mmCIF file of C-alpha atoms in Angstrom:
data_model
loop_
_atom_site.group_PDB
_atom_site.id
_atom_site.type_symbol
_atom_site.label_atom_id
_atom_site.label_comp_id
_atom_site.label_asym_id
_atom_site.label_seq_id
_atom_site.Cartn_x
_atom_site.Cartn_y
_atom_site.Cartn_z
ATOM 1 C CA MET S 143 114.000 92.421 169.102
ATOM 2 C CA LYS S 144 116.688 94.104 167.062
ATOM 3 C CA ILE S 145 118.075 90.732 166.041
ATOM 4 C CA LYS S 146 114.609 89.572 164.883
ATOM 5 C CA SER S 147 114.138 92.749 162.842
ATOM 6 C CA THR S 148 117.522 92.261 161.198
ATOM 7 C CA LEU S 149 116.717 88.639 160.339
ATOM 8 C CA LEU S 150 113.297 89.615 158.892
ATOM 9 C CA GLY S 151 114.858 92.344 156.745
ATOM 10 C CA ALA S 152 117.484 89.962 155.422
ATOM 11 C CA LEU S 153 114.782 87.426 154.571
ATOM 12 C CA LEU S 154 112.725 89.985 152.622
ATOM 13 C CA LEU S 155 115.820 91.187 150.783
ATOM 14 C CA SER S 156 116.590 87.595 149.866
ATOM 15 C CA VAL S 157 113.086 87.151 148.410
ATOM 16 C CA VAL S 158 113.389 90.331 146.349
ATOM 17 C CA VAL S 159 116.840 89.360 145.087
ATOM 18 C CA THR S 160 115.592 85.870 144.225
ATOM 19 C CA GLN S 161 112.644 87.293 142.264
ATOM 20 C CA GLY S 162 114.943 89.692 140.465
ATOM 21 C CA GLN S 163 117.238 86.851 139.521
ATOM 22 C CA THR S 164 114.293 84.779 138.262
ATOM 23 C CA ASP S 165 113.183 87.344 135.628
ATOM 24 C CA ASN S 166 116.586 89.008 135.111
ATOM 25 C CA GLY S 167 115.042 92.269 136.193
ATOM 26 C CA ILE S 168 112.993 92.560 133.017
ATOM 27 C CA MET S 169 109.217 92.676 132.943
ATOM 28 C CA GLU S 170 107.847 91.722 129.511
ATOM 29 C CA LEU S 171 105.104 94.118 128.376
ATOM 30 C CA SER S 172 103.705 91.614 125.910
ATOM 31 C CA GLU S 173 100.286 93.251 125.730
ATOM 32 C CA PHE S 174 101.833 95.933 123.480
ATOM 33 C CA ALA S 175 103.111 93.438 120.928
ATOM 34 C CA TYR S 176 101.219 93.071 117.657
ATOM 35 C CA PRO S 177 99.825 89.520 117.585
ATOM 36 C CA VAL S 178 101.305 87.245 114.950
ATOM 37 C CA LYS S 179 98.268 86.570 112.793
ATOM 38 C CA ARG S 180 97.177 86.635 109.167
ATOM 39 C CA LYS S 181 93.980 88.381 108.146
ATOM 40 C CA ASN S 182 91.735 86.003 106.251
ATOM 41 C CA LEU S 183 90.022 87.682 103.305
ATOM 42 C CA ASN S 184 87.065 85.494 102.482
ATOM 43 C CA ILE S 185 86.056 85.531 98.821
ATOM 44 C CA PRO S 186 84.420 82.352 97.509
ATOM 45 C CA ASN S 187 85.483 80.558 94.343
ATOM 46 C CA VAL S 188 83.985 81.890 91.127
ATOM 47 C CA ASN S 189 82.908 79.281 88.566
ATOM 48 C CA GLY S 190 85.536 76.901 89.899
ATOM 49 C CA PHE S 191 88.319 79.504 89.879
ATOM 50 C CA GLN S 192 90.184 80.478 93.038
ATOM 51 C CA VAL S 193 90.093 84.211 93.708
ATOM 52 C CA LEU S 194 93.669 85.233 94.501
ATOM 53 C CA LYS S 195 94.429 88.569 96.170
ATOM 54 C CA CYS S 196 97.334 90.257 94.397
ATOM 55 C CA ASP S 197 99.379 93.464 94.388
ATOM 56 C CA PHE S 198 101.561 93.799 91.287
ATOM 57 C CA HIS S 199 103.020 97.283 91.876
ATOM 58 C CA MET S 200 105.235 97.937 94.917
ATOM 59 C CA HIS S 201 108.556 99.584 95.721
ATOM 60 C CA THR S 202 111.372 99.112 98.221
ATOM 61 C CA VAL S 203 114.580 100.992 99.089
ATOM 62 C CA PHE S 204 116.094 99.566 95.914
ATOM 63 C CA THR S 205 114.428 102.435 94.050
ATOM 64 C CA ASP S 206 112.268 105.123 95.674
ATOM 65 C CA GLY S 207 110.518 103.079 98.364
ATOM 66 C CA HIS S 208 111.156 103.451 102.087
ATOM 67 C CA VAL S 209 111.269 99.831 103.310
ATOM 68 C CA TRP S 210 113.436 96.743 102.958
ATOM 69 C CA PRO S 211 112.041 93.942 100.734
ATOM 70 C CA ASN S 212 111.254 91.582 103.627
ATOM 71 C CA VAL S 213 108.784 94.136 105.017
ATOM 72 C CA ARG S 214 106.655 93.841 101.885
ATOM 73 C CA VAL S 215 106.371 90.081 102.363
ATOM 74 C CA GLN S 216 105.449 90.507 106.024
ATOM 75 C CA GLU S 217 102.775 93.071 105.139
ATOM 76 C CA ALA S 218 101.350 90.869 102.401
ATOM 77 C CA TRP S 219 101.173 87.854 104.724
ATOM 78 C CA ARG S 220 99.526 89.820 107.508
ATOM 79 C CA GLU S 221 97.000 91.444 105.170
ATOM 80 C CA GLY S 222 95.825 88.246 103.490
ATOM 81 C CA LEU S 223 97.407 88.547 100.052
ATOM 82 C CA ASP S 224 98.329 85.580 97.880
ATOM 83 C CA ALA S 225 100.757 87.161 95.405
ATOM 84 C CA ILE S 226 102.920 90.273 95.123
ATOM 85 C CA SER S 227 105.513 91.738 92.786
ATOM 86 C CA TYR S 228 108.342 94.194 93.375
ATOM 87 C CA THR S 229 108.344 96.529 90.383
ATOM 88 C CA GLU S 230 111.368 98.741 90.918
ATOM 89 C CA HIS S 231 111.970 101.678 88.583
ATOM 90 C CA MET S 232 114.420 100.828 85.827
ATOM 91 C CA GLU S 233 115.466 104.392 85.026
ATOM 92 C CA TYR S 234 115.056 106.089 88.397
ATOM 93 C CA ASN S 235 117.274 105.255 91.382
ATOM 94 C CA PRO S 236 117.199 108.084 93.945
ATOM 95 C CA HIS S 237 118.872 105.987 96.687
ATOM 96 C CA SER S 238 121.847 104.990 94.525
ATOM 97 C CA ALA S 239 124.331 106.789 96.821
ATOM 98 C CA ASP S 240 123.264 104.515 99.692
ATOM 99 C CA VAL S 241 121.888 101.353 98.064
ATOM 100 C CA LYS S 242 123.711 99.511 95.304
ATOM 101 C CA VAL S 243 121.784 99.604 92.038
ATOM 102 C CA ASP S 244 120.756 96.044 91.196
ATOM 103 C CA HIS S 245 117.325 95.746 89.633
ATOM 104 C CA ASN S 246 116.964 92.084 90.623
ATOM 105 C CA ARG S 247 118.080 92.510 94.225
ATOM 106 C CA SER S 248 114.779 93.283 95.975
ATOM 107 C CA HIS S 249 113.188 90.203 94.418
ATOM 108 C CA ASP S 250 116.174 87.986 95.172
ATOM 109 C CA LEU S 251 116.327 89.062 98.826
ATOM 110 C CA ALA S 252 112.668 88.180 99.373
ATOM 111 C CA VAL S 253 112.365 84.870 97.497
ATOM 112 C CA GLU S 254 112.959 82.545 100.440
ATOM 113 C CA LEU S 255 110.890 84.570 102.908
ATOM 114 C CA ALA S 256 108.012 84.621 100.422
ATOM 115 C CA LYS S 257 108.163 80.821 100.136
ATOM 116 C CA GLU S 258 108.222 80.439 103.930
ATOM 117 C CA ASN S 259 105.121 82.645 104.201
ATOM 118 C CA ASN S 260 103.264 80.993 101.307
ATOM 119 C CA ILE S 261 103.326 84.210 99.258
ATOM 120 C CA LEU S 262 103.734 83.940 95.479
ATOM 121 C CA LEU S 263 106.461 86.370 94.429
ATOM 122 C CA VAL S 264 106.201 87.336 90.761
ATOM 123 C CA LYS S 265 109.334 88.829 89.268
ATOM 124 C CA GLY S 266 108.627 92.241 87.789
ATOM 125 C CA THR S 267 109.913 95.721 87.026
ATOM 126 C CA GLU S 268 108.649 99.215 86.202
ATOM 127 C CA ILE S 269 109.693 100.793 82.914
ATOM 128 C CA THR S 270 109.879 104.434 83.924
ATOM 129 C CA ARG S 271 109.719 106.639 80.842
ATOM 130 C CA GLN S 272 108.940 110.331 80.696
ATOM 131 C CA THR S 273 105.237 111.235 80.655
ATOM 132 C CA PRO S 274 103.884 110.725 78.075
ATOM 133 C CA PRO S 275 104.023 107.798 77.449
ATOM 134 C CA GLY S 276 104.555 107.257 81.176
ATOM 135 C CA HIS S 277 105.251 104.134 83.205
ATOM 136 C CA PHE S 278 104.658 100.475 82.397
ATOM 137 C CA ASN S 279 104.935 97.411 84.609
ATOM 138 C CA ALA S 280 106.305 94.147 83.261
ATOM 139 C CA LEU S 281 105.556 90.904 85.118
ATOM 140 C CA PHE S 282 107.141 87.449 84.779
ATOM 141 C CA ILE S 283 110.480 88.798 83.569
ATOM 142 C CA GLN S 284 113.742 86.851 83.787
ATOM 143 C CA ASP S 285 116.495 89.437 84.358
ATOM 144 C CA ALA S 286 115.745 93.070 85.150
ATOM 145 C CA ASN S 287 119.349 94.226 84.805
ATOM 146 C CA THR S 288 119.318 93.556 81.062
ATOM 147 C CA LEU S 289 116.292 95.794 80.553
ATOM 148 C CA VAL S 290 117.776 99.225 81.250
ATOM 149 C CA SER S 291 117.522 101.847 78.492
ATOM 150 C CA ASP S 292 118.600 105.476 78.704
ATOM 151 C CA ASN S 293 115.681 107.668 79.644
ATOM 152 C CA ASN S 294 115.147 109.664 76.478
ATOM 153 C CA ALA S 295 112.172 109.600 74.145
ATOM 154 C CA SER S 296 114.090 108.030 71.252
ATOM 155 C CA LEU S 297 114.559 104.865 73.323
ATOM 156 C CA ASP S 298 110.994 104.455 74.610
ATOM 157 C CA GLN S 299 110.280 101.761 72.032
ATOM 158 C CA GLU S 300 113.524 99.969 72.842
ATOM 159 C CA ALA S 301 112.567 99.840 76.522
ATOM 160 C CA ILE S 302 109.235 98.195 75.693
ATOM 161 C CA ASP S 303 110.786 95.816 73.176
ATOM 162 C CA LYS S 304 113.293 94.576 75.763
ATOM 163 C CA VAL S 305 110.631 93.438 78.231
ATOM 164 C CA TYR S 306 108.483 92.047 75.439
ATOM 165 C CA ALA S 307 111.461 89.936 74.353
ATOM 166 C CA GLN S 308 111.453 88.402 77.849
ATOM 167 C CA LYS S 309 107.808 87.383 77.267
ATOM 168 C CA ALA S 310 106.565 89.743 79.969
ATOM 169 C CA PHE S 311 102.959 90.581 80.766
ATOM 170 C CA ILE S 312 102.912 94.373 80.279
ATOM 171 C CA PHE S 313 100.417 96.879 81.648
ATOM 172 C CA TRP S 314 100.237 100.670 81.541
ATOM 173 C CA ASN S 315 100.521 102.228 84.994
ATOM 174 C CA HIS S 316 98.314 105.026 86.342
ATOM 175 C CA PRO S 317 97.665 106.880 83.069
ATOM 176 C CA GLY S 318 96.757 110.430 84.000
ATOM 177 C CA TRP S 319 98.654 110.670 87.275
ATOM 178 C CA GLN S 320 100.251 113.923 86.054
ATOM 179 C CA VAL S 321 97.229 115.079 84.101
ATOM 180 C CA ASN S 322 97.156 118.560 85.648
ATOM 181 C CA ASN S 323 100.618 119.673 84.580
ATOM 182 C CA ILE S 324 101.749 117.575 81.612
ATOM 183 C CA PRO S 325 99.861 117.853 78.306
ATOM 184 C CA GLY S 326 98.981 114.518 76.738
ATOM 185 C CA SER S 327 99.488 112.547 79.931
ATOM 186 C CA TYR S 328 95.907 111.300 79.991
ATOM 187 C CA GLU S 329 95.323 110.512 76.329
ATOM 188 C CA TRP S 330 95.398 107.340 74.266
ATOM 189 C CA ILE S 331 98.509 108.442 72.426
ATOM 190 C CA ASP S 332 100.029 106.993 69.240
ATOM 191 C CA PHE S 333 102.823 105.263 71.183
ATOM 192 C CA VAL S 334 100.306 103.317 73.272
ATOM 193 C CA GLU S 335 98.184 102.549 70.208
ATOM 194 C CA LYS S 336 101.261 101.081 68.531
ATOM 195 C CA MET S 337 101.930 98.914 71.590
ATOM 196 C CA TYR S 338 98.321 97.759 71.502
ATOM 197 C CA GLN S 339 98.366 96.926 67.785
ATOM 198 C CA GLU S 340 101.620 94.981 68.181
ATOM 199 C CA LYS S 341 100.145 93.105 71.181
ATOM 200 C CA LYS S 342 102.795 94.539 73.491
ATOM 201 C CA LEU S 343 100.202 96.054 75.842
ATOM 202 C CA HIS S 344 98.168 93.538 77.848
ATOM 203 C CA GLY S 345 96.498 95.508 80.627
ATOM 204 C CA ILE S 346 95.900 98.894 82.252
ATOM 205 C CA GLU S 347 96.187 99.905 85.897
ATOM 206 C CA VAL S 348 92.713 101.329 86.484
ATOM 207 C CA VAL S 349 93.155 101.936 90.213
ATOM 208 C CA ASN S 350 96.474 103.113 91.600
ATOM 209 C CA GLY S 351 96.640 103.372 95.375
ATOM 210 C CA LEU S 352 93.711 105.569 96.370
ATOM 211 C CA GLY S 353 92.913 106.853 92.865
ATOM 212 C CA PHE S 354 90.420 105.521 90.297
ATOM 213 C CA HIS S 355 91.470 106.501 86.760
ATOM 214 C CA LYS S 356 88.118 106.654 84.996
ATOM 215 C CA LYS S 357 89.190 106.899 81.365
ATOM 216 C CA ALA S 358 91.607 104.025 81.906
ATOM 217 C CA LEU S 359 88.711 101.705 82.767
ATOM 218 C CA ASP S 360 86.908 102.598 79.557
ATOM 219 C CA TRP S 361 90.083 102.137 77.499
ATOM 220 C CA ALA S 362 90.591 98.682 78.970
ATOM 221 C CA LEU S 363 86.984 97.687 78.324
ATOM 222 C CA ASP S 364 86.907 98.998 74.756
ATOM 223 C CA ARG S 365 90.150 97.209 73.849
ATOM 224 C CA ASN S 366 89.665 94.035 75.901
ATOM 225 C CA LEU S 367 92.733 94.726 78.034
ATOM 226 C CA THR S 368 93.147 93.205 81.489
ATOM 227 C CA ILE S 369 91.974 95.441 84.329
ATOM 228 C CA ILE S 370 94.546 95.896 87.091
ATOM 229 C CA GLY S 371 94.578 97.654 90.482
ATOM 230 C CA ASN S 372 97.552 98.010 92.838
ATOM 231 C CA THR S 373 98.864 100.030 95.761
ATOM 232 C CA ASP S 374 102.027 101.367 94.090
ATOM 233 C CA ILE S 375 103.138 101.479 97.713
ATOM 234 C CA HIS S 376 106.348 103.303 98.671
ATOM 235 C CA ASN S 377 105.891 103.726 102.421
ATOM 236 C CA LEU S 378 104.501 101.238 104.920
ATOM 237 C CA ILE S 379 101.025 100.011 104.000
ATOM 238 C CA ALA S 380 99.877 101.049 107.487
ATOM 239 C CA HIS S 381 101.173 104.559 106.771
ATOM 240 C CA ASP S 382 98.950 105.048 103.708
ATOM 241 C CA TYR S 383 95.950 102.876 104.666
ATOM 242 C CA ASP S 384 94.074 103.086 107.969
ATOM 243 C CA MET S 385 94.403 99.396 108.741
ATOM 244 C CA GLU S 386 92.913 99.894 112.224
ATOM 245 C CA LYS S 387 89.460 100.530 110.769
ATOM 246 C CA PRO S 388 87.282 97.421 110.474
ATOM 247 C CA GLY S 389 87.020 96.273 106.882
ATOM 248 C CA VAL S 390 89.859 98.429 105.563
ATOM 249 C CA HIS S 391 92.184 96.693 103.112
ATOM 250 C CA ARG S 392 94.754 97.722 100.556
ATOM 251 C CA THR S 393 93.980 98.162 96.859
ATOM 252 C CA MET S 394 94.428 94.855 95.040
ATOM 253 C CA THR S 395 93.690 92.852 91.915
ATOM 254 C CA LEU S 396 91.400 89.871 92.414
ATOM 255 C CA VAL S 397 92.652 87.223 89.992
ATOM 256 C CA MET S 398 90.357 84.318 89.133
ATOM 257 C CA SER S 399 92.932 81.576 88.743
ATOM 258 C CA LYS S 400 92.763 77.861 87.981
ATOM 259 C CA ASP S 401 95.065 77.246 90.940
ATOM 260 C CA ARG S 402 97.256 79.041 93.445
ATOM 261 C CA SER S 403 100.403 79.281 91.365
ATOM 262 C CA ALA S 404 102.388 81.827 89.373
ATOM 263 C CA ALA S 405 101.480 79.946 86.184
ATOM 264 C CA GLY S 406 97.803 80.084 87.146
ATOM 265 C CA ILE S 407 98.039 83.828 87.740
ATOM 266 C CA ARG S 408 99.694 84.403 84.394
ATOM 267 C CA GLU S 409 97.039 82.404 82.536
ATOM 268 C CA ALA S 410 94.261 84.351 84.314
ATOM 269 C CA LEU S 411 95.883 87.722 83.559
ATOM 270 C CA GLU S 412 96.241 86.833 79.899
ATOM 271 C CA ALA S 413 92.601 85.717 79.834
ATOM 272 C CA GLY S 414 91.540 88.955 81.558
ATOM 273 C CA ARG S 415 89.851 87.246 84.531
ATOM 274 C CA THR S 416 90.350 90.040 87.041
ATOM 275 C CA VAL S 417 88.360 92.445 89.185
ATOM 276 C CA VAL S 418 89.915 95.336 91.078
ATOM 277 C CA TRP S 419 88.971 95.757 94.750
ATOM 278 C CA SER S 420 89.680 99.141 96.322
ATOM 279 C CA SER S 421 87.948 100.691 99.328
ATOM 280 C CA ASN S 422 84.321 99.509 99.107
ATOM 281 C CA TYR S 423 84.365 99.405 95.303
ATOM 282 C CA LEU S 424 84.790 96.787 92.593
ATOM 283 C CA PHE S 425 85.973 97.648 89.067
ATOM 284 C CA GLY S 426 86.004 95.306 86.114
ATOM 285 C CA LYS S 427 84.458 93.814 83.030
ATOM 286 C CA GLU S 428 80.742 93.263 83.484
ATOM 287 C CA GLU S 429 80.881 89.485 83.143
ATOM 288 C CA HIS S 430 83.564 89.104 85.809
ATOM 289 C CA VAL S 431 82.002 91.520 88.274
ATOM 290 C CA ARG S 432 78.651 89.772 87.826
ATOM 291 C CA GLU S 433 80.145 86.312 88.339
ATOM 292 C CA LEU S 434 81.919 87.538 91.480
ATOM 293 C CA VAL S 435 78.727 89.061 92.895
ATOM 294 C CA ASN S 436 76.747 85.902 92.097
ATOM 295 C CA ALA S 437 79.304 83.835 93.997
ATOM 296 C CA CYS S 438 79.066 86.102 97.035
ATOM 297 C CA VAL S 439 75.357 86.987 97.343
ATOM 298 C CA SER S 440 72.512 84.568 98.001
ATOM 299 C CA VAL S 441 68.791 85.020 98.672
ATOM 300 C CA SER S 442 66.669 82.714 100.803
ATOM 301 C CA ALA S 443 63.192 81.456 100.043
ATOM 302 C CA SER S 444 60.398 83.601 101.469
ATOM 303 C CA TYR S 445 60.112 82.859 105.178
ATOM 304 C CA HIS S 446 57.214 85.168 106.137
ATOM 305 C CA GLU S 447 54.334 87.075 104.597
ATOM 306 C CA LYS S 448 52.121 89.870 105.834
ATOM 307 C CA ILE S 449 48.954 91.488 104.434
ATOM 308 C CA ASN S 450 48.514 95.243 104.739
ATOM 309 C CA GLY S 451 45.182 95.813 106.444
ATOM 310 C CA LYS S 452 44.356 98.881 104.313
ATOM 311 C CA THR S 453 45.691 98.057 100.874
ATOM 312 C CA LYS S 454 45.343 94.259 101.173
ATOM 313 C CA VAL S 455 48.766 94.005 99.490
ATOM 314 C CA LYS S 456 50.741 90.959 100.552
ATOM 315 C CA THR S 457 54.417 91.522 101.384
ATOM 316 C CA ARG S 458 56.904 88.675 101.430
ATOM 317 C CA TYR S 459 60.085 88.580 103.525
ATOM 318 C CA TYR S 460 63.448 87.170 102.462
ATOM 319 C CA GLU S 461 67.006 87.080 103.741
ATOM 320 C CA ILE S 462 69.741 88.322 101.430
ATOM 321 C CA LYS S 463 73.220 87.277 102.505
ATOM 322 C CA ASN S 464 76.745 88.412 101.665
ATOM 323 C CA ASN S 465 79.010 85.363 101.972
ATOM 324 C CA SER S 466 82.250 87.308 101.501
ATOM 325 C CA ASP S 467 84.436 90.097 102.851
ATOM 326 C CA LEU S 468 83.407 92.329 99.954
ATOM 327 C CA TYR S 469 80.908 95.193 100.279
ATOM 328 C CA PHE S 470 77.815 95.696 98.138
ATOM 329 C CA GLU S 471 75.519 98.719 98.095
ATOM 330 C CA LEU S 472 72.292 98.163 96.142
ATOM 331 C CA GLU S 473 69.639 100.624 94.952
ATOM 332 C CA LEU S 474 66.283 99.414 93.594
ATOM 333 C CA LYS S 475 65.663 100.238 89.929
ATOM 334 C CA GLU S 476 62.741 97.987 88.985
ATOM 335 C CA GLY S 477 60.068 96.251 91.031
ATOM 336 C CA LYS S 478 58.400 96.872 94.379
ATOM 337 C CA GLY S 479 60.546 96.046 97.361
ATOM 338 C CA THR S 480 63.279 97.275 99.675
ATOM 339 C CA LYS S 481 64.651 100.402 98.031
ATOM 340 C CA ARG S 482 68.199 100.344 99.396
ATOM 341 C CA LEU S 483 70.350 97.549 100.752
ATOM 342 C CA VAL S 484 73.857 97.642 102.153
ATOM 343 C CA LEU S 485 75.410 94.187 102.304
ATOM 344 C CA TYR S 486 78.284 94.551 104.717
ATOM 345 C CA PRO S 487 80.992 91.880 104.769
ATOM 346 C CA GLU S 488 79.788 88.508 106.113
ATOM 347 C CA SER S 489 76.311 89.858 106.893
ATOM 348 C CA THR S 490 72.624 89.283 106.236
ATOM 349 C CA GLN S 491 69.839 91.800 105.591
ATOM 350 C CA ILE S 492 66.060 91.512 105.421
ATOM 351 C CA LEU S 493 64.586 92.033 101.977
ATOM 352 C CA THR S 494 60.884 92.662 101.418
ATOM 353 C CA ALA S 495 58.946 92.497 98.163
ATOM 354 C CA GLU S 496 55.331 92.677 97.140
ATOM 355 C CA ASP S 497 53.801 89.299 96.371
ATOM 356 C CA GLY S 498 53.483 88.218 92.761
ATOM 357 C CA GLN S 499 56.931 89.326 91.620
ATOM 358 C CA SER S 500 59.556 86.890 90.342
ATOM 359 C CA ARG S 501 62.448 89.300 90.674
ATOM 360 C CA LEU S 502 63.679 92.727 91.722
ATOM 361 C CA SER S 503 66.251 94.675 89.704
ATOM 362 C CA TYR S 504 68.963 96.530 91.613
ATOM 363 C CA GLU S 505 71.935 98.651 90.666
ATOM 364 C CA ILE S 506 75.055 97.889 92.702
ATOM 365 C CA VAL S 507 76.451 101.404 93.053
ATOM 366 C CA SER S 508 79.626 100.108 94.693
ATOM 367 C CA THR S 509 80.663 98.549 91.364
ATOM 368 C CA TYR S 510 81.967 100.117 88.157
ATOM 369 C CA ILE S 511 81.692 98.278 84.864
ATOM 370 C CA ARG S 512 82.384 101.531 83.017
ATOM 371 C CA SER S 513 83.429 104.933 84.286
ATOM 372 C CA ASP S 514 79.750 105.958 84.381
ATOM 373 C CA LYS S 515 77.975 102.623 84.770
ATOM 374 C CA HIS S 516 77.229 100.270 87.662
ATOM 375 C CA LEU S 517 76.317 96.592 87.564
ATOM 376 C CA GLN S 518 72.615 95.743 87.207
ATOM 377 C CA PHE S 519 71.812 92.848 89.524
ATOM 378 C CA GLU S 520 68.686 90.701 89.429
ATOM 379 C CA VAL S 521 67.392 89.332 92.730
ATOM 380 C CA ASN S 522 65.323 86.246 91.976
ATOM 381 C CA LEU S 523 62.474 85.705 94.427
ATOM 382 C CA LYS S 524 61.393 82.239 95.459
#
């Protein structure tokens, strides 16, 4: 009996040892791993233009950011972006004791990874002057290291002239970000007016991260400057944005481009074909916001009608559909029908209207075509 027990124990030990050898004693807890997947942001073409999702203002450890350049590419791929730009500070290098100062390095380190992930990487920089005049981003530059100017007011013009000489697309960053403690930081100052008159200012960053700069939108509209919105991210995107919430995305510029290329983006930026998407809101020139909404929202023919037994008024029923990942909140301004509609991403709502009407007029309160004005949207009834 003792011999049998000894043999049985040896057999069990052999099985355990064999199993241990099979998996090297390591149990993979794969359920904790983040799945390798790209979020698809569905926005239909607008008048034949592709709508590219772009972030033209980001930082890495090569200035005052907290991540290595490859992380920005990985974030952009995962979050459904088409194009990004590293815009490191020219005159501000707080990590210089630990990271060699080379204003091209973050871009150069990420070029191949961006290609492998089908991300367009636009070469850029941030001209970091004292406020005012503040900070300016320059896109499509050739060599950032030749653009450095000492950070004193007498050289502000030189700093702008250097990037202009490289045929950069220049936009004013977050005007007003220090409005509470620096006089003149949120004004259309003479320096900026001179840039504008000399055609050295091409756009304004209307939304920076989580902040909408209201006067900046009006300045851009009144001067026909391109409207831009970016994250200006320094930390991880997931640190600043609650990416676990359904529908949450980072601030971005929607660029209506002829094709998915850097040249296409540049042409669209110069033509001003942009809309900023941040939170549930859209910001832009009226024509571009309207064209974007028209591409996303459709209304069916009437599929049902009902007569009120008391008033004898006939009500018609329609379906109104949002064919995109954008969000639209509508409030009725003219006509007799559904007073409020929320068109969630990729969703359909029921719309009712009294018979005899050819249209209903709504205000889309989740859009800004001026700091104090929303898009008026006509729903045509069939």
